[in-house]
Amino acid sequence: MPAAYAASKENTRGRRYPEAMPSMRSEFQRDRDRVIHSSAFRRLEYKTQVFVNHEGDMFRTRLTHSLEVSQIGRTIARALELDEDLTEAICLAHDLGHTPFGHAGQEILNECMKDFGGFEHNMQSLRVVDLLEEKYAAFPGLNLCFETREGILKHCSRINAALLGDLGARFLNGTQPGLEAQVANIADEIAYNNHDVDDGLRSGLIAVEQLRQCRLFRMHHDAIVRQWPGLASRRLTHEVIRGMINNLVMDLISASRGKIEVHAPRTIADVRNAGESLVVFSPDMADMQLELKRFLRVNLYHHEYVTNMTRKAVVIIRSLFTAYCVAPEQIPEGYRGQDAERDQEYGRDVLQRRIADYIAGMTDRFAIAEYERLFGAQDGHARFFDARVNHL
Ligand code: MG
């Protein structure tokens, strides 16, 4: 039974287009189901997390990343007596707006859109569920509950926040989102820090000895080596990672329980007005997690191999954007045709916004194929990206 400070059908701020209550599911369960049935969710399977999708079948994609986030999120939500379905809905939807080629894709699309309102992946995730999914006769998008949308919009610039009314208000007035959104946000970090250690080691771009610079990794690694001397490296890595995830999750639950006890919120409104996030690590764990995050930024995300991929992604996305601006007829009908709802909400710069929507929705391989179609590149995917991590 969720606590009184959790989101619930009694305190939800509802949907943009009112709908009858579902008969056999909760409102938030319905949101979760709508996310799973969306086409943007299926496309996450072919979108880069860190490694481009075809670089190896063992690496995380945005889809498996989102599933890991939701597993971690549910565990924390249950322990903190929150709404698990809402937490899961936010976790599964949090990356729906990501471009192909990971952060490199988002950065270059933002640059292409700089004179037309910019591009933010969190805003785009919201745009996907509010407008771009075409599923229902009565409304655009998935018509999700306020609390789900609030969780999906993890960050937002002040300019965009001002355009979003109620949903953007917290970025302007400094209030907090519900606890389910706070949990989903940290579950995302726990998931990627750990699975990027795993994928980084698997790729050979980072090594165990290097990772031992990080206190959290070193602690778990050395304990497992003491307990299981001579353990094969794959099993050792997995034992270390599961130990780290468990440690992070347990710490988060206990530190958050402490915060909740201190603030003693009685309603979700109390949570929103608490003045700080109530889902937190202990100070020591926060330091260790930050250290690991910084390590991954320097040694994995900025590794020459990964940045080389980034440069190619920049060429592809910038070329596609320019080509579609010059020749909009290259975009499928649905994206350039008149859609009253979208035009009304995003009245200015309609063409550029549609191009950004179209490119952001692409999978890695579709973007490459489209680049080859438009620019006549002869190389196949693997040769184009000069895949080096193919010994896996
Ligand atoms: Mg994520």
Short mmCIF file of C-alpha atoms in Angstrom, two decimals, residues 54-318:
data_model
loop_
_atom_site.label_atom_id
_atom_site.label_comp_id
_atom_site.label_asym_id
_atom_site.label_seq_id
_atom_site.Cartn_x
_atom_site.Cartn_y
_atom_site.Cartn_z
CA HIS A 54 25.81 -2.59 -34.53
CA GLU A 55 29.15 -2.47 -32.69
CA GLY A 56 28.33 -5.59 -30.72
CA ASP A 57 25.18 -7.46 -29.71
CA MET A 58 26.22 -7.55 -26.05
CA PHE A 59 26.24 -3.81 -25.41
CA ARG A 60 23.37 -1.88 -23.87
CA THR A 61 21.02 -0.07 -26.16
CA ARG A 62 18.60 2.63 -25.03
CA LEU A 63 15.96 -0.09 -24.71
CA THR A 64 17.90 -2.39 -22.39
CA HIS A 65 19.12 0.69 -20.50
CA SER A 66 15.49 1.77 -19.95
CA LEU A 67 14.56 -1.73 -18.72
CA GLU A 68 17.44 -1.70 -16.23
CA VAL A 69 16.40 1.76 -15.03
CA SER A 70 12.86 0.52 -14.48
CA GLN A 71 14.03 -2.56 -12.54
CA ILE A 72 16.10 -0.39 -10.21
CA GLY A 73 13.36 2.23 -9.97
CA ARG A 74 10.70 -0.31 -8.97
CA THR A 75 12.86 -1.74 -6.21
CA ILE A 76 13.44 1.70 -4.70
CA ALA A 77 9.79 2.74 -5.16
CA ARG A 78 8.53 -0.34 -3.34
CA ALA A 79 10.92 0.17 -0.44
CA LEU A 80 9.89 3.82 -0.09
CA GLU A 81 6.17 2.91 -0.39
CA LEU A 82 5.68 4.86 -3.61
CA ASP A 83 3.55 4.09 -6.65
CA GLU A 84 5.55 1.43 -8.49
CA ASP A 85 3.56 1.66 -11.71
CA LEU A 86 4.14 5.39 -11.99
CA THR A 87 7.85 4.94 -11.27
CA GLU A 88 8.04 2.27 -13.95
CA ALA A 89 6.13 4.38 -16.47
CA ILE A 90 8.58 7.28 -15.98
CA CYS A 91 11.63 5.01 -16.14
CA LEU A 92 10.50 3.32 -19.35
CA ALA A 93 9.63 6.65 -21.00
CA HIS A 94 12.56 8.76 -19.79
CA ASP A 95 14.69 8.33 -22.93
CA LEU A 96 11.96 8.24 -25.60
CA GLY A 97 13.15 11.56 -27.05
CA HIS A 98 16.77 10.58 -27.50
CA THR A 99 18.28 11.09 -30.92
CA PRO A 100 20.30 8.46 -32.76
CA PHE A 101 23.99 8.26 -31.75
CA GLY A 102 23.51 9.11 -28.08
CA HIS A 103 24.59 12.44 -26.62
CA ALA A 104 26.58 13.32 -29.72
CA GLY A 105 23.34 13.23 -31.69
CA GLN A 106 21.52 15.44 -29.25
CA GLU A 107 24.31 18.02 -29.14
CA ILE A 108 24.53 18.42 -32.88
CA LEU A 109 20.76 18.54 -33.30
CA ASN A 110 20.66 21.27 -30.64
CA GLU A 111 23.27 23.17 -32.62
CA CYS A 112 21.32 22.77 -35.88
CA MET A 113 18.21 24.06 -34.06
CA LYS A 114 19.91 26.95 -32.26
CA ASP A 115 18.00 29.62 -34.21
CA PHE A 116 14.76 27.68 -34.03
CA GLY A 117 14.21 27.06 -30.33
CA GLY A 118 16.97 24.49 -29.75
CA PHE A 119 16.70 20.78 -29.03
CA GLU A 120 16.64 19.21 -25.56
CA HIS A 121 16.19 15.45 -25.23
CA ASN A 122 14.02 15.70 -22.11
CA MET A 123 11.71 18.14 -23.86
CA GLN A 124 11.68 15.81 -26.83
CA SER A 125 10.66 12.83 -24.65
CA LEU A 126 7.73 14.93 -23.47
CA ARG A 127 6.95 15.93 -27.06
CA VAL A 128 6.88 12.25 -28.05
CA VAL A 129 4.29 11.35 -25.40
CA ASP A 130 2.31 14.61 -25.74
CA LEU A 131 2.24 15.05 -29.50
CA LEU A 132 4.23 12.80 -31.75
CA GLU A 133 2.84 9.33 -31.02
CA GLU A 134 -0.14 8.71 -33.28
CA LYS A 135 -2.27 6.12 -31.54
CA TYR A 136 -5.62 7.49 -30.49
CA ALA A 137 -8.59 8.97 -32.31
CA ALA A 138 -9.52 11.42 -29.57
CA PHE A 139 -6.17 13.05 -28.81
CA PRO A 140 -2.59 13.42 -30.01
CA GLY A 141 0.23 11.55 -28.26
CA LEU A 142 -0.38 9.15 -25.39
CA ASN A 143 -2.32 11.54 -23.11
CA LEU A 144 -0.37 10.50 -20.01
CA CYS A 145 -1.07 11.69 -16.46
CA PHE A 146 0.53 14.90 -15.20
CA GLU A 147 2.76 12.97 -12.76
CA THR A 148 4.17 10.76 -15.53
CA ARG A 149 4.84 13.77 -17.76
CA GLU A 150 6.39 15.63 -14.83
CA GLY A 151 8.82 12.74 -14.31
CA ILE A 152 9.70 12.53 -18.01
CA LEU A 153 10.63 16.22 -18.03
CA LYS A 154 13.72 15.73 -15.90
CA HIS A 155 15.47 18.95 -16.94
CA CYS A 156 14.26 21.94 -18.86
CA SER A 157 15.63 25.37 -19.78
CA ARG A 158 13.85 28.36 -18.22
CA ILE A 159 12.69 29.54 -21.64
CA ASN A 160 11.00 26.22 -22.39
CA ALA A 161 9.71 25.92 -18.82
CA ALA A 162 7.86 29.21 -19.26
CA LEU A 163 6.12 27.79 -22.36
CA LEU A 164 4.98 24.65 -20.55
CA GLY A 165 2.62 26.18 -17.98
CA ASP A 166 1.94 23.96 -14.94
CA LEU A 167 4.39 21.30 -16.01
CA GLY A 168 7.30 23.71 -16.34
CA ALA A 169 6.51 25.69 -13.18
CA ARG A 170 8.89 23.77 -10.93
CA PHE A 171 11.91 24.86 -12.98
CA LEU A 172 10.93 28.47 -12.36
CA ASN A 173 9.70 28.38 -8.78
CA GLY A 174 12.14 25.83 -7.36
CA THR A 175 9.60 23.23 -6.24
CA GLN A 176 10.27 19.49 -6.48
CA PRO A 177 8.55 16.82 -8.56
CA GLY A 178 6.81 13.87 -6.89
CA LEU A 179 8.96 11.17 -5.29
CA GLU A 180 8.36 8.71 -8.13
CA ALA A 181 10.02 11.21 -10.51
CA GLN A 182 12.89 11.73 -8.07
CA VAL A 183 13.41 7.95 -7.87
CA ALA A 184 13.35 7.50 -11.66
CA ASN A 185 15.95 10.23 -12.02
CA ILE A 186 18.44 8.55 -9.67
CA ALA A 187 17.63 5.04 -10.93
CA ASP A 188 18.78 6.30 -14.35
CA GLU A 189 22.17 7.30 -12.90
CA ILE A 190 22.62 4.07 -10.97
CA ALA A 191 21.81 2.06 -14.09
CA TYR A 192 24.12 3.85 -16.51
CA ASN A 193 27.07 4.19 -14.17
CA ASN A 194 27.04 0.45 -13.62
CA HIS A 195 26.20 -0.82 -17.06
CA ASP A 196 28.74 1.54 -18.60
CA VAL A 197 31.40 -0.03 -16.37
CA ASP A 198 30.30 -3.41 -17.72
CA ASP A 199 30.17 -2.30 -21.38
CA GLY A 200 33.40 -0.32 -20.97
CA LEU A 201 35.26 -3.37 -19.69
CA ARG A 202 33.69 -5.63 -22.31
CA SER A 203 34.80 -3.28 -25.10
CA GLY A 204 38.35 -3.15 -23.77
CA LEU A 205 38.26 0.68 -23.76
CA ILE A 206 38.72 0.75 -19.98
CA ALA A 207 40.51 -1.74 -17.73
CA VAL A 208 39.94 -3.11 -14.22
CA GLU A 209 43.19 -1.61 -12.94
CA GLN A 210 42.10 1.85 -14.10
CA LEU A 211 38.67 1.44 -12.54
CA ARG A 212 40.28 0.60 -9.22
CA GLN A 213 41.04 4.36 -8.94
CA CYS A 214 37.36 4.67 -8.01
CA ARG A 215 36.70 3.89 -4.37
CA LEU A 216 33.31 2.23 -4.94
CA PHE A 217 34.67 -0.09 -7.62
CA ARG A 218 37.86 -0.85 -5.70
CA MET A 219 35.97 -1.72 -2.52
CA HIS A 220 33.71 -4.24 -4.24
CA HIS A 221 36.37 -5.56 -6.58
CA ASP A 222 38.90 -6.25 -3.84
CA ALA A 223 36.31 -7.88 -1.59
CA ILE A 224 35.23 -10.27 -4.36
CA VAL A 225 38.84 -11.13 -5.24
CA ARG A 226 39.51 -11.94 -1.58
CA GLN A 227 36.39 -14.08 -1.35
CA TRP A 228 36.80 -15.80 -4.74
CA PRO A 229 40.51 -15.89 -5.64
CA GLY A 230 41.07 -16.80 -9.29
CA LEU A 231 37.47 -16.08 -10.35
CA ALA A 232 37.17 -15.73 -14.16
CA SER A 233 36.96 -12.13 -15.31
CA ARG A 234 33.39 -12.09 -16.66
CA ARG A 235 32.03 -13.51 -13.40
CA LEU A 236 34.25 -11.20 -11.38
CA THR A 237 32.98 -8.14 -13.27
CA HIS A 238 29.39 -9.20 -12.78
CA GLU A 239 29.87 -9.84 -9.06
CA VAL A 240 31.47 -6.41 -8.65
CA ILE A 241 28.71 -4.65 -10.57
CA ARG A 242 25.89 -6.40 -8.75
CA GLY A 243 27.61 -5.53 -5.47
CA MET A 244 27.86 -1.86 -6.50
CA ILE A 245 24.22 -1.66 -7.62
CA ASN A 246 23.05 -3.29 -4.42
CA ASN A 247 25.20 -0.98 -2.32
CA LEU A 248 23.95 2.13 -4.16
CA VAL A 249 20.30 1.09 -3.97
CA MET A 250 20.45 0.13 -0.27
CA ASP A 251 22.23 3.35 0.60
CA LEU A 252 19.72 5.41 -1.38
CA ILE A 253 16.77 3.72 0.32
CA SER A 254 18.11 4.23 3.80
CA ALA A 255 19.27 7.85 3.26
CA SER A 256 15.94 8.69 1.59
CA ARG A 257 13.96 7.13 4.43
CA GLY A 258 15.94 9.37 6.78
CA LYS A 259 15.09 12.47 4.72
CA ILE A 260 11.44 11.50 4.51
CA GLU A 261 11.36 11.05 8.27
CA VAL A 262 12.86 14.49 8.85
CA HIS A 263 10.51 16.29 6.45
CA ALA A 264 7.55 14.06 7.38
CA PRO A 265 5.54 14.88 4.23
CA ARG A 266 1.87 13.99 4.62
CA THR A 267 0.86 14.68 1.04
CA ILE A 268 2.43 14.88 -2.40
CA ALA A 269 2.10 18.68 -2.07
CA ASP A 270 4.40 18.52 0.97
CA VAL A 271 6.92 16.59 -1.15
CA ARG A 272 6.74 19.25 -3.87
CA ASN A 273 7.28 22.03 -1.34
CA ALA A 274 9.99 20.32 0.70
CA GLY A 275 12.65 22.69 -0.66
CA GLU A 276 15.02 19.83 -1.51
CA SER A 277 15.00 16.40 -3.08
CA LEU A 278 14.02 13.68 -0.60
CA VAL A 279 15.54 10.88 -2.66
CA VAL A 280 19.24 11.08 -1.87
CA PHE A 281 22.40 9.08 -1.25
CA SER A 282 24.31 9.38 2.00
CA PRO A 283 27.09 12.02 1.62
CA ASP A 284 29.81 9.34 1.42
CA MET A 285 27.96 7.34 -1.25
CA ALA A 286 27.18 10.53 -3.17
CA ASP A 287 30.94 11.20 -3.35
CA MET A 288 31.75 7.66 -4.49
CA GLN A 289 29.04 7.71 -7.13
CA LEU A 290 30.24 11.09 -8.43
CA GLU A 291 33.81 9.79 -8.60
CA LEU A 292 32.67 6.85 -10.72
CA LYS A 293 30.61 9.12 -12.95
CA ARG A 294 33.60 11.43 -13.53
CA PHE A 295 35.83 8.46 -14.26
CA LEU A 296 33.45 7.25 -16.94
CA ARG A 297 33.20 10.70 -18.49
CA VAL A 298 36.95 11.09 -18.81
CA ASN A 299 37.91 7.53 -19.66
CA LEU A 300 34.95 6.10 -21.56
CA TYR A 301 32.68 8.81 -22.97
CA HIS A 302 35.70 10.88 -24.01
CA HIS A 303 37.73 7.88 -25.18
CA GLU A 304 39.12 8.42 -28.64
CA TYR A 305 37.16 5.48 -30.00
CA VAL A 306 33.86 6.87 -28.75
CA THR A 307 34.61 10.45 -29.85
CA ASN A 308 35.54 9.15 -33.29
CA MET A 309 32.04 7.75 -33.56
CA THR A 310 30.80 11.11 -32.33
CA ARG A 311 32.46 12.94 -35.20
CA LYS A 312 30.76 10.69 -37.72
CA ALA A 313 27.41 11.16 -36.01
CA VAL A 314 27.88 14.92 -36.29
CA VAL A 315 28.46 14.66 -40.04
CA ILE A 316 25.41 12.44 -40.53
CA ILE A 317 22.97 14.52 -38.48
CA ARG A 318 24.15 17.90 -39.73
#
